[in-house]
């Protein structure tokens, strides 16, 4: 009776994701204004709204010159839809606010550039930078993945081979070995009987030793065949 084999590994095993694909699947939060772990300052999306809001929370009103009441509706519409005129008017009206906005934005940009340079030096330029370590780790992971695939392939072949070894085929294997032992015994006796010179004691001792070894192997192989044919458990050597 054959021993029960564990289940054969599935041939369609899912490939291990690469480091690059895992990084691409990472979810990146678009709202970075609330992040406190970043090495640089982030301008919040409502920055300009806060800038043009009064201290009491009400939005600033854009004052219009008194002569606007004498301008026709057509001219007012022309002004409203003329982006260049409106931009010039607002820039003049809120000159100080826009100067402060520009100053703060420039400060943030400089801080981000400085942080980017520090990150570049840390991850790329340094001898012990994390980028080199990450690339080396990715190389090792690819080598491991390749070896794992080779192992899985060989494991599948092993199970297919074991499943193909029926009791009948194993019995034939040992039967062939017994036939070889039988042929070797006959050859030893034929060689000894055909010689015209009488065998010396040493030659006779060597002949008996070789013959005994072949007969012992023949007996073992025949015993394996017999037990396999009678479905008995046997330790195969």
PDB file of N, CA and C in Angstrom, residues 115-166:
ATOM      1  N   UNK A 115      13.909  71.311   1.656  1.00  0.00           N
ATOM      2  CA  UNK A 115      13.561  69.960   2.101  1.00  0.00           C
ATOM      3  C   UNK A 115      13.807  68.938   0.997  1.00  0.00           C
ATOM      4  N   UNK A 116      13.490  69.323  -0.260  1.00  0.00           N
ATOM      5  CA  UNK A 116      13.716  68.412  -1.388  1.00  0.00           C
ATOM      6  C   UNK A 116      15.200  68.120  -1.562  1.00  0.00           C
ATOM      7  N   UNK A 117      16.037  69.152  -1.378  1.00  0.00           N
ATOM      8  CA  UNK A 117      17.477  68.950  -1.505  1.00  0.00           C
ATOM      9  C   UNK A 117      17.997  68.036  -0.401  1.00  0.00           C
ATOM     10  N   UNK A 118      17.486  68.229   0.818  1.00  0.00           N
ATOM     11  CA  UNK A 118      17.903  67.364   1.923  1.00  0.00           C
ATOM     12  C   UNK A 118      17.470  65.920   1.682  1.00  0.00           C
ATOM     13  N   UNK A 119      16.250  65.743   1.165  1.00  0.00           N
ATOM     14  CA  UNK A 119      15.780  64.391   0.864  1.00  0.00           C
ATOM     15  C   UNK A 119      16.615  63.753  -0.245  1.00  0.00           C
ATOM     16  N   UNK A 120      16.972  64.564  -1.233  1.00  0.00           N
ATOM     17  CA  UNK A 120      17.809  64.050  -2.325  1.00  0.00           C
ATOM     18  C   UNK A 120      19.148  63.571  -1.783  1.00  0.00           C
ATOM     19  N   UNK A 121      19.749  64.377  -0.915  1.00  0.00           N
ATOM     20  CA  UNK A 121      21.034  63.980  -0.336  1.00  0.00           C
ATOM     21  C   UNK A 121      20.890  62.732   0.529  1.00  0.00           C
ATOM     22  N   UNK A 122      19.759  62.623   1.203  1.00  0.00           N
ATOM     23  CA  UNK A 122      19.551  61.498   2.114  1.00  0.00           C
ATOM     24  C   UNK A 122      19.276  60.200   1.368  1.00  0.00           C
ATOM     25  N   UNK A 123      18.468  60.289   0.313  1.00  0.00           N
ATOM     26  CA  UNK A 123      18.027  59.074  -0.365  1.00  0.00           C
ATOM     27  C   UNK A 123      18.891  58.684  -1.560  1.00  0.00           C
ATOM     28  N   UNK A 124      19.608  59.633  -2.131  1.00  0.00           N
ATOM     29  CA  UNK A 124      20.319  59.341  -3.378  1.00  0.00           C
ATOM     30  C   UNK A 124      21.823  59.520  -3.241  1.00  0.00           C
ATOM     31  N   UNK A 125      22.262  60.691  -2.818  1.00  0.00           N
ATOM     32  CA  UNK A 125      23.678  61.025  -2.882  1.00  0.00           C
ATOM     33  C   UNK A 125      24.522  60.328  -1.820  1.00  0.00           C
ATOM     34  N   UNK A 126      23.972  60.103  -0.635  1.00  0.00           N
ATOM     35  CA  UNK A 126      24.762  59.510   0.442  1.00  0.00           C
ATOM     36  C   UNK A 126      25.117  58.060   0.117  1.00  0.00           C
ATOM     37  N   UNK A 127      26.300  57.661   0.610  1.00  0.00           N
ATOM     38  CA  UNK A 127      26.739  56.284   0.374  1.00  0.00           C
ATOM     39  C   UNK A 127      25.799  55.278   1.024  1.00  0.00           C
ATOM     40  N   UNK A 128      25.251  55.654   2.173  1.00  0.00           N
ATOM     41  CA  UNK A 128      24.328  54.756   2.871  1.00  0.00           C
ATOM     42  C   UNK A 128      22.888  55.236   2.714  1.00  0.00           C
ATOM     43  N   UNK A 129      22.597  55.867   1.569  1.00  0.00           N
ATOM     44  CA  UNK A 129      21.257  56.386   1.331  1.00  0.00           C
ATOM     45  C   UNK A 129      20.218  55.280   1.264  1.00  0.00           C
ATOM     46  N   UNK A 130      18.995  55.645   1.593  1.00  0.00           N
ATOM     47  CA  UNK A 130      17.925  54.653   1.622  1.00  0.00           C
ATOM     48  C   UNK A 130      17.572  54.154   0.227  1.00  0.00           C
ATOM     49  N   UNK A 131      17.809  54.983  -0.792  1.00  0.00           N
ATOM     50  CA  UNK A 131      17.486  54.543  -2.148  1.00  0.00           C
ATOM     51  C   UNK A 131      18.339  53.342  -2.542  1.00  0.00           C
ATOM     52  N   UNK A 132      19.649  53.420  -2.252  1.00  0.00           N
ATOM     53  CA  UNK A 132      20.529  52.295  -2.572  1.00  0.00           C
ATOM     54  C   UNK A 132      20.108  51.044  -1.809  1.00  0.00           C
ATOM     55  N   UNK A 133      19.723  51.239  -0.549  1.00  0.00           N
ATOM     56  CA  UNK A 133      19.282  50.094   0.251  1.00  0.00           C
ATOM     57  C   UNK A 133      17.990  49.507  -0.311  1.00  0.00           C
ATOM     58  N   UNK A 134      17.081  50.395  -0.733  1.00  0.00           N
ATOM     59  CA  UNK A 134      15.814  49.917  -1.295  1.00  0.00           C
ATOM     60  C   UNK A 134      16.043  49.164  -2.600  1.00  0.00           C
ATOM     61  N   UNK A 135      16.942  49.686  -3.446  1.00  0.00           N
ATOM     62  CA  UNK A 135      17.241  49.009  -4.708  1.00  0.00           C
ATOM     63  C   UNK A 135      17.902  47.658  -4.465  1.00  0.00           C
ATOM     64  N   UNK A 136      18.817  47.621  -3.482  1.00  0.00           N
ATOM     65  CA  UNK A 136      19.467  46.347  -3.149  1.00  0.00           C
ATOM     66  C   UNK A 136      18.452  45.348  -2.612  1.00  0.00           C
ATOM     67  N   UNK A 137      17.537  45.837  -1.771  1.00  0.00           N
ATOM     68  CA  UNK A 137      16.494  44.963  -1.231  1.00  0.00           C
ATOM     69  C   UNK A 137      15.591  44.449  -2.341  1.00  0.00           C
ATOM     70  N   UNK A 138      15.260  45.313  -3.289  1.00  0.00           N
ATOM     71  CA  UNK A 138      14.417  44.899  -4.408  1.00  0.00           C
ATOM     72  C   UNK A 138      15.117  43.826  -5.241  1.00  0.00           C
ATOM     73  N   UNK A 139      16.443  43.969  -5.419  1.00  0.00           N
ATOM     74  CA  UNK A 139      17.210  42.956  -6.158  1.00  0.00           C
ATOM     75  C   UNK A 139      17.167  41.613  -5.439  1.00  0.00           C
ATOM     76  N   UNK A 140      17.346  41.648  -4.114  1.00  0.00           N
ATOM     77  CA  UNK A 140      17.291  40.404  -3.333  1.00  0.00           C
ATOM     78  C   UNK A 140      15.902  39.773  -3.404  1.00  0.00           C
ATOM     79  N   UNK A 141      14.868  40.611  -3.367  1.00  0.00           N
ATOM     80  CA  UNK A 141      13.504  40.085  -3.437  1.00  0.00           C
ATOM     81  C   UNK A 141      13.243  39.423  -4.790  1.00  0.00           C
ATOM     82  N   UNK A 142      13.774  40.017  -5.859  1.00  0.00           N
ATOM     83  CA  UNK A 142      13.602  39.420  -7.183  1.00  0.00           C
ATOM     84  C   UNK A 142      14.334  38.076  -7.265  1.00  0.00           C
ATOM     85  N   UNK A 143      15.550  38.013  -6.670  1.00  0.00           N
ATOM     86  CA  UNK A 143      16.284  36.748  -6.657  1.00  0.00           C
ATOM     87  C   UNK A 143      15.521  35.694  -5.856  1.00  0.00           C
ATOM     88  N   UNK A 144      14.974  36.119  -4.712  1.00  0.00           N
ATOM     89  CA  UNK A 144      14.195  35.192  -3.888  1.00  0.00           C
ATOM     90  C   UNK A 144      12.960  34.710  -4.642  1.00  0.00           C
ATOM     91  N   UNK A 145      12.294  35.640  -5.341  1.00  0.00           N
ATOM     92  CA  UNK A 145      11.101  35.279  -6.100  1.00  0.00           C
ATOM     93  C   UNK A 145      11.443  34.281  -7.199  1.00  0.00           C
ATOM     94  N   UNK A 146      12.597  34.483  -7.869  1.00  0.00           N
ATOM     95  CA  UNK A 146      13.014  33.563  -8.926  1.00  0.00           C
ATOM     96  C   UNK A 146      13.308  32.176  -8.356  1.00  0.00           C
ATOM     97  N   UNK A 147      14.005  32.141  -7.217  1.00  0.00           N
ATOM     98  CA  UNK A 147      14.314  30.846  -6.597  1.00  0.00           C
ATOM     99  C   UNK A 147      13.047  30.161  -6.098  1.00  0.00           C
ATOM    100  N   UNK A 148      12.110  30.957  -5.595  1.00  0.00           N
ATOM    101  CA  UNK A 148      10.857  30.381  -5.111  1.00  0.00           C
ATOM    102  C   UNK A 148      10.064  29.763  -6.257  1.00  0.00           C
ATOM    103  N   UNK A 149      10.061  30.432  -7.415  1.00  0.00           N
ATOM    104  CA  UNK A 149       9.365  29.877  -8.574  1.00  0.00           C
ATOM    105  C   UNK A 149      10.027  28.578  -9.027  1.00  0.00           C
ATOM    106  N   UNK A 150      11.382  28.560  -9.009  1.00  0.00           N
ATOM    107  CA  UNK A 150      12.096  27.337  -9.385  1.00  0.00           C
ATOM    108  C   UNK A 150      11.772  26.207  -8.419  1.00  0.00           C
ATOM    109  N   UNK A 151      11.735  26.541  -7.119  1.00  0.00           N
ATOM    110  CA  UNK A 151      11.402  25.534  -6.109  1.00  0.00           C
ATOM    111  C   UNK A 151       9.994  24.989  -6.325  1.00  0.00           C
ATOM    112  N   UNK A 152       9.035  25.884  -6.580  1.00  0.00           N
ATOM    113  CA  UNK A 152       7.657  25.442  -6.810  1.00  0.00           C
ATOM    114  C   UNK A 152       7.570  24.530  -8.035  1.00  0.00           C
ATOM    115  N   UNK A 153       8.320  24.895  -9.090  1.00  0.00           N
ATOM    116  CA  UNK A 153       8.303  24.080 -10.309  1.00  0.00           C
ATOM    117  C   UNK A 153       8.866  22.685 -10.036  1.00  0.00           C
ATOM    118  N   UNK A 154       9.996  22.624  -9.329  1.00  0.00           N
ATOM    119  CA  UNK A 154      10.598  21.328  -9.021  1.00  0.00           C
ATOM    120  C   UNK A 154       9.721  20.523  -8.063  1.00  0.00           C
ATOM    121  N   UNK A 155       9.060  21.223  -7.151  1.00  0.00           N
ATOM    122  CA  UNK A 155       8.175  20.530  -6.216  1.00  0.00           C
ATOM    123  C   UNK A 155       7.000  19.892  -6.958  1.00  0.00           C
ATOM    124  N   UNK A 156       6.464  20.624  -7.934  1.00  0.00           N
ATOM    125  CA  UNK A 156       5.367  20.075  -8.737  1.00  0.00           C
ATOM    126  C   UNK A 156       5.837  18.849  -9.509  1.00  0.00           C
ATOM    127  N   UNK A 157       7.041  18.933 -10.094  1.00  0.00           N
ATOM    128  CA  UNK A 157       7.589  17.782 -10.816  1.00  0.00           C
ATOM    129  C   UNK A 157       7.782  16.591  -9.883  1.00  0.00           C
ATOM    130  N   UNK A 158       8.234  16.867  -8.653  1.00  0.00           N
ATOM    131  CA  UNK A 158       8.450  15.788  -7.693  1.00  0.00           C
ATOM    132  C   UNK A 158       7.142  15.076  -7.372  1.00  0.00           C
ATOM    133  N   UNK A 159       6.080  15.861  -7.124  1.00  0.00           N
ATOM    134  CA  UNK A 159       4.799  15.243  -6.791  1.00  0.00           C
ATOM    135  C   UNK A 159       4.229  14.480  -7.981  1.00  0.00           C
ATOM    136  N   UNK A 160       4.419  15.011  -9.175  1.00  0.00           N
ATOM    137  CA  UNK A 160       3.941  14.295 -10.352  1.00  0.00           C
ATOM    138  C   UNK A 160       4.691  12.980 -10.531  1.00  0.00           C
ATOM    139  N   UNK A 161       5.998  13.008 -10.244  1.00  0.00           N
ATOM    140  CA  UNK A 161       6.793  11.780 -10.348  1.00  0.00           C
ATOM    141  C   UNK A 161       6.367  10.761  -9.305  1.00  0.00           C
ATOM    142  N   UNK A 162       6.163  11.232  -8.065  1.00  0.00           N
ATOM    143  CA  UNK A 162       5.749  10.321  -6.994  1.00  0.00           C
ATOM    144  C   UNK A 162       4.371   9.729  -7.267  1.00  0.00           C
ATOM    145  N   UNK A 163       3.479  10.570  -7.786  1.00  0.00           N
ATOM    146  CA  UNK A 163       2.142  10.064  -8.095  1.00  0.00           C
ATOM    147  C   UNK A 163       2.178   9.034  -9.223  1.00  0.00           C
ATOM    148  N   UNK A 164       3.209   9.140 -10.087  1.00  0.00           N
ATOM    149  CA  UNK A 164       3.318   8.193 -11.193  1.00  0.00           C
ATOM    150  C   UNK A 164       3.967   6.879 -10.808  1.00  0.00           C
ATOM    151  N   UNK A 165       4.505   6.807  -9.586  1.00  0.00           N
ATOM    152  CA  UNK A 165       5.156   5.570  -9.146  1.00  0.00           C
ATOM    153  C   UNK A 165       4.116   4.653  -8.500  1.00  0.00           C
ATOM    154  N   UNK A 166       3.504   3.820  -9.287  1.00  0.00           N
ATOM    155  CA  UNK A 166       2.526   2.873  -8.759  1.00  0.00           C
ATOM    156  C   UNK A 166       3.248   1.664  -8.171  1.00  0.00           C
TER     157      UNK A 166
END
